[in-house]
XYZ file of C-alpha atoms in Angstrom:
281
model
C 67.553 -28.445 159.834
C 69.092 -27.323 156.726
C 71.021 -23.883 156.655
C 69.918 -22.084 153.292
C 73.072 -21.642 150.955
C 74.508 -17.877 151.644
C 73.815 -15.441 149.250
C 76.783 -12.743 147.669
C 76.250 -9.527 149.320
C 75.379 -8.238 146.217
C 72.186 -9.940 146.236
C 71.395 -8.006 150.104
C 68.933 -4.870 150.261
C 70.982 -1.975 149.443
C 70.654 -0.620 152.772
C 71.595 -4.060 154.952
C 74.927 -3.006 152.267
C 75.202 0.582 153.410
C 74.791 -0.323 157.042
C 77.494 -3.018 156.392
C 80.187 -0.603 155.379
C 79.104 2.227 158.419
C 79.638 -1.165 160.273
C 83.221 -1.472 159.078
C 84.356 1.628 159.277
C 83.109 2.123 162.762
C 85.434 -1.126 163.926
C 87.819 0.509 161.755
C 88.059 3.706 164.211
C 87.325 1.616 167.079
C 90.489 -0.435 167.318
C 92.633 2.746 165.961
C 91.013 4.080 169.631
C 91.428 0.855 171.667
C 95.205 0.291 170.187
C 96.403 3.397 171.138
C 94.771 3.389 174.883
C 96.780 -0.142 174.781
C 100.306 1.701 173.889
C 99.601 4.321 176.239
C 99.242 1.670 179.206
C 101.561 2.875 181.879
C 102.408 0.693 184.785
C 99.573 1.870 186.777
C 97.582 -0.173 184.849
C 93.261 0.336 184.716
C 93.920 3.932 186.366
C 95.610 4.810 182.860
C 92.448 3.678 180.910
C 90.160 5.858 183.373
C 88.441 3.215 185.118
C 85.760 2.875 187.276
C 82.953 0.878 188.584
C 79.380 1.507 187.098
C 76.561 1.238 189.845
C 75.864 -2.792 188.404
C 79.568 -3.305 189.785
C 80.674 -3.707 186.142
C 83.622 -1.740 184.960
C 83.861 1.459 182.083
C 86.925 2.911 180.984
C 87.609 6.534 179.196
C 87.706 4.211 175.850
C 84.573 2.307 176.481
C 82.962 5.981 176.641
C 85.274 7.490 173.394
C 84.474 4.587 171.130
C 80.792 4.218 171.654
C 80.691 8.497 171.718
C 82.311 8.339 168.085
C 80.347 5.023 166.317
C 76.960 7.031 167.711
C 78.265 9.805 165.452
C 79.150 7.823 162.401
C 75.749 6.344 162.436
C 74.044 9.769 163.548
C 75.819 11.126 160.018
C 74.711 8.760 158.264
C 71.683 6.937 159.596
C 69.981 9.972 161.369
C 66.716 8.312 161.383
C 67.667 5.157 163.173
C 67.703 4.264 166.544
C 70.758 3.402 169.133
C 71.028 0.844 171.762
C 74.983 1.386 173.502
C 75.894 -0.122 176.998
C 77.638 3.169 178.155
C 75.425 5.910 176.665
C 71.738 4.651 176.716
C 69.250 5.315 179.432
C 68.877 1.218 179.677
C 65.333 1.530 182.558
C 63.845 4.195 180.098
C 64.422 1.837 177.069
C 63.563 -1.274 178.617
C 59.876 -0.912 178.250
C 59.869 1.083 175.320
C 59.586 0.148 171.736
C 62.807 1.874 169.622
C 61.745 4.899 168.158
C 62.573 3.535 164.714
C 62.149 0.550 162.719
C 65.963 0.019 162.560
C 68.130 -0.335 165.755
C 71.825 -0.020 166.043
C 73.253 -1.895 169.102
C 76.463 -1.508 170.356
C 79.138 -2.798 172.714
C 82.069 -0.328 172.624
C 84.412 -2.726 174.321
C 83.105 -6.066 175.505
C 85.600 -7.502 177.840
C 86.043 -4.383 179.375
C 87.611 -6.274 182.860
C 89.722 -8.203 180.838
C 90.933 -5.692 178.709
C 91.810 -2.756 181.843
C 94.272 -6.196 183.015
C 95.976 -6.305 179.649
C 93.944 -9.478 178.391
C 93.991 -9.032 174.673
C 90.626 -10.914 173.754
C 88.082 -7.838 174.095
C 85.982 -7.032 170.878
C 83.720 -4.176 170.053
C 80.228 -5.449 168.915
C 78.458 -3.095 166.391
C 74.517 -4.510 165.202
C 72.106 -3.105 162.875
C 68.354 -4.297 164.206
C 65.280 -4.353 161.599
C 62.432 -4.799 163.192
C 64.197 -6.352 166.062
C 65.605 -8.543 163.818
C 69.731 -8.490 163.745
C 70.313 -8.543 160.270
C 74.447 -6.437 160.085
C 76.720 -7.620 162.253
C 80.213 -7.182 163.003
C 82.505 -8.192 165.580
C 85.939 -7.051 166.052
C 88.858 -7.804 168.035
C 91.553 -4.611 167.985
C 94.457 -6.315 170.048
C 94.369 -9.604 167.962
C 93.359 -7.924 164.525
C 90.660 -10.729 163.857
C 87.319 -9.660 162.801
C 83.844 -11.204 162.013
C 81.374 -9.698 160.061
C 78.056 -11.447 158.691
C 75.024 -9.718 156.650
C 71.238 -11.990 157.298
C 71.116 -14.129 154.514
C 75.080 -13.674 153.511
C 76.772 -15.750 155.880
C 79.462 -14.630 158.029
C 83.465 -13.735 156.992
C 86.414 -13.308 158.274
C 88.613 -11.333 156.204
C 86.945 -11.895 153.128
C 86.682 -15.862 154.201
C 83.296 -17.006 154.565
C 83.092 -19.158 158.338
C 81.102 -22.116 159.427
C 80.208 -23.664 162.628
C 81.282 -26.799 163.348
C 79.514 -29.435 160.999
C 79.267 -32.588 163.705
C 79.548 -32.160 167.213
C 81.629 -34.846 169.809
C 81.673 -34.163 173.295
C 84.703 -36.200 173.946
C 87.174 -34.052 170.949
C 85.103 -30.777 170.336
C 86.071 -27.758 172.597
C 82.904 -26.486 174.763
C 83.321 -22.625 175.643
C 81.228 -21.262 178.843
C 81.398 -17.719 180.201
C 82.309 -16.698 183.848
C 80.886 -18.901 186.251
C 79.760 -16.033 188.129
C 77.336 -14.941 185.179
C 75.868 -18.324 185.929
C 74.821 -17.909 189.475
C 73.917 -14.397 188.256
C 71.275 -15.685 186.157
C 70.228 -18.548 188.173
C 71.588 -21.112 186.009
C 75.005 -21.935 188.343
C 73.737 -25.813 187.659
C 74.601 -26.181 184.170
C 78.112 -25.327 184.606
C 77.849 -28.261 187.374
C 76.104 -30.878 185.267
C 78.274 -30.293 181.573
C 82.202 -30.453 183.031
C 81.397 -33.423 184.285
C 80.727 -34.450 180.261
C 82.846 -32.658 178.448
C 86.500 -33.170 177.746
C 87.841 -30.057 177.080
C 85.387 -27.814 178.705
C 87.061 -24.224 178.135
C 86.510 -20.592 179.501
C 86.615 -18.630 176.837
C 84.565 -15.066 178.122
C 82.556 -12.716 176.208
C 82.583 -12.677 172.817
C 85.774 -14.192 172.161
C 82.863 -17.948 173.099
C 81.427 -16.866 170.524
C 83.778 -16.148 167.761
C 85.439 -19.004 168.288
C 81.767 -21.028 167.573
C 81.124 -18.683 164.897
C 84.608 -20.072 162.619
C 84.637 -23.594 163.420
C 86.761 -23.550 166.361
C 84.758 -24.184 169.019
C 81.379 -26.538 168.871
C 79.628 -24.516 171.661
C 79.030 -21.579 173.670
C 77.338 -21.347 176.734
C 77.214 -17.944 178.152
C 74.389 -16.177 180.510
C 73.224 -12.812 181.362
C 73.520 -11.836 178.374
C 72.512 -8.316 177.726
C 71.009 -7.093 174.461
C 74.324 -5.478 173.540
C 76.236 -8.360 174.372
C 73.487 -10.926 171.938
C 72.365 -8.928 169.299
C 75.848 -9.102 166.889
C 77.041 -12.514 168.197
C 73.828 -14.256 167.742
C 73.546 -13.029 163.700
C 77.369 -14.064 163.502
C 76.282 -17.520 164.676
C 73.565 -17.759 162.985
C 74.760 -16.883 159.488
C 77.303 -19.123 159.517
C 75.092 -22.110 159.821
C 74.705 -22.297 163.795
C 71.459 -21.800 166.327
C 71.460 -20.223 169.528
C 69.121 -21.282 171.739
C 67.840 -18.369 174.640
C 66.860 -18.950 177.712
C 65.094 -15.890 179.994
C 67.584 -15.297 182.956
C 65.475 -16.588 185.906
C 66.576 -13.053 188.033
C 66.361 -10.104 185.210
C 64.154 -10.942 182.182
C 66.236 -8.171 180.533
C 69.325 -10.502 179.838
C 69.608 -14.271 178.229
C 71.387 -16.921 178.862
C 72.308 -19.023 175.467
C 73.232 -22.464 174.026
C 75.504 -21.403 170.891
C 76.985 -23.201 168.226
C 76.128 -26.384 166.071
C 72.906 -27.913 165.420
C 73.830 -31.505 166.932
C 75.712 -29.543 169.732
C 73.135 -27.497 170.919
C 70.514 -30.648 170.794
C 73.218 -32.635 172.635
C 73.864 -29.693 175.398
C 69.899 -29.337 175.570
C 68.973 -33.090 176.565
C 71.452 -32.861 179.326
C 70.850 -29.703 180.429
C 67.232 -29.849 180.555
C 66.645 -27.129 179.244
C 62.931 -27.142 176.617
């Protein structure tokens, strides 16, 4: 298959531009939020972020709920037609079935990696999506500990600071690093046997959680992602990063909640490659 050439951002619709620059700004105020919860860290560790356990078992901090609370107003101010989609704020059963109220969508992720992140891990990102249609078409994915950030406009291509980013152009199982998420995720979604069948092929087969998988496949760095139970906060941003900078990402339905994914990321020959032995049509 052969990736069209990027476009400048010039030549995107003017409001794919707009939504582009709410996009930045948004990252902009949520790693001012997430750096300072990090200085404030006392030694009591995920009690100083205000955590707790969410009735899935999954963890929210005080900053999960800040960040997401203030990007819903920046887009409210400007965008006050438009839908949003947030992990911490959106009535997920009453939305499942329902279509969004608007032709554009905003997803976000205020802090993916939130158990990582309430242990000091510095890899989590905040995830911020602009949906047309269903379509992901403004995308940006930043990482406030590390200061590295990803942004990618449909039909743009993806940067990183100003850099444009490709995917890896060959794929070698034997010198390319393979990311997967948490094995758990795996069994979660029914899919605990392809974690089983591709170590056993893979040299350097790495676990590189959340959407750090993914940024890595995004820039080069990585060949592959595979990652499961994906919810539609967790997809909708990495999968336009991906694909705008010349990758695929193959979904799967979880075989337990037809809500989440589970996905192949990365390089054309890669994802064939991880395919055949997986199985997986």
């Amino acid at each position: 298959m052969t990736t069209p050439r990027p476009q400048p951002l010039d030549a995107a619709p003017e409001l794919h531009r707009r939504a582009l620059a709410l996009a930045l700004r948004a990252a902009d105020l949520a790693r001012e939020l997430v750096r300072a919860a990090e200085r404030g860290e006392s030694s009591s560790g995920a009690s100083a972020l205000g955590a707790r356990l969410k009735l899935d078992g999954s963890v929210v901090t005080a900053v999960d709920l800040e960040v997401e609370a203030r990007v819903r107003a920046l887009i409210g101010a400007q965008f006050p037609d438009h839908a949003i989609l947030g992990e911490e704020l959106s009535d997920h059963e009453s939305e499942a079935e329902a279509e969004p109220p608007s032709a554009y969508e905003w997803v976000i992720d205020p802090i993916d990696g939130t158990a990582g992140f309430v242990h000091g891990v510095p890899l989590a990102a905040t995830l911020i999506c602009l949906r047309e249609r269903g379509v992901p078409v403004v995308a940006v994915a930043d990482f406030p500990s590390i200061g590295r950030r990803l942004h990618a406009v449909r039909g743009c291509g993806t940067h990183e600071d100003g850099r444009p980013v490709r995917v890896c152009p060959s794929f070698d199982p034997k010198q390319d690093i393979v990311c997967h998420g948490d094995p758990y995720t795996f069994a979660l979604s029914g899919h605990s046997e392809w974690i089983e069948r591709a170590q056993g092929q893979l040299k350097f087969f790495r676990s590189y959680t959340d959407a750090f998988g993914h940024y890595l496949v995004a820039r080069g760095s990585a060949a592959l992602v595979l990652d499961a139970a994906m919810e539609r906060w967790d997809l909708a941003a990495t999968r336009l990063l991906v694909e705008e900078a010349g990758g695929i990402v193959a979904r799967f339905p979880d075989r337990n909640d037809p809500r989440r994914s589970t996905v192949i990321s990365g390089c054309e020959a890669g994802v064939q490659w991880m395919r055949d032995l997986l199985g997986a049509a």
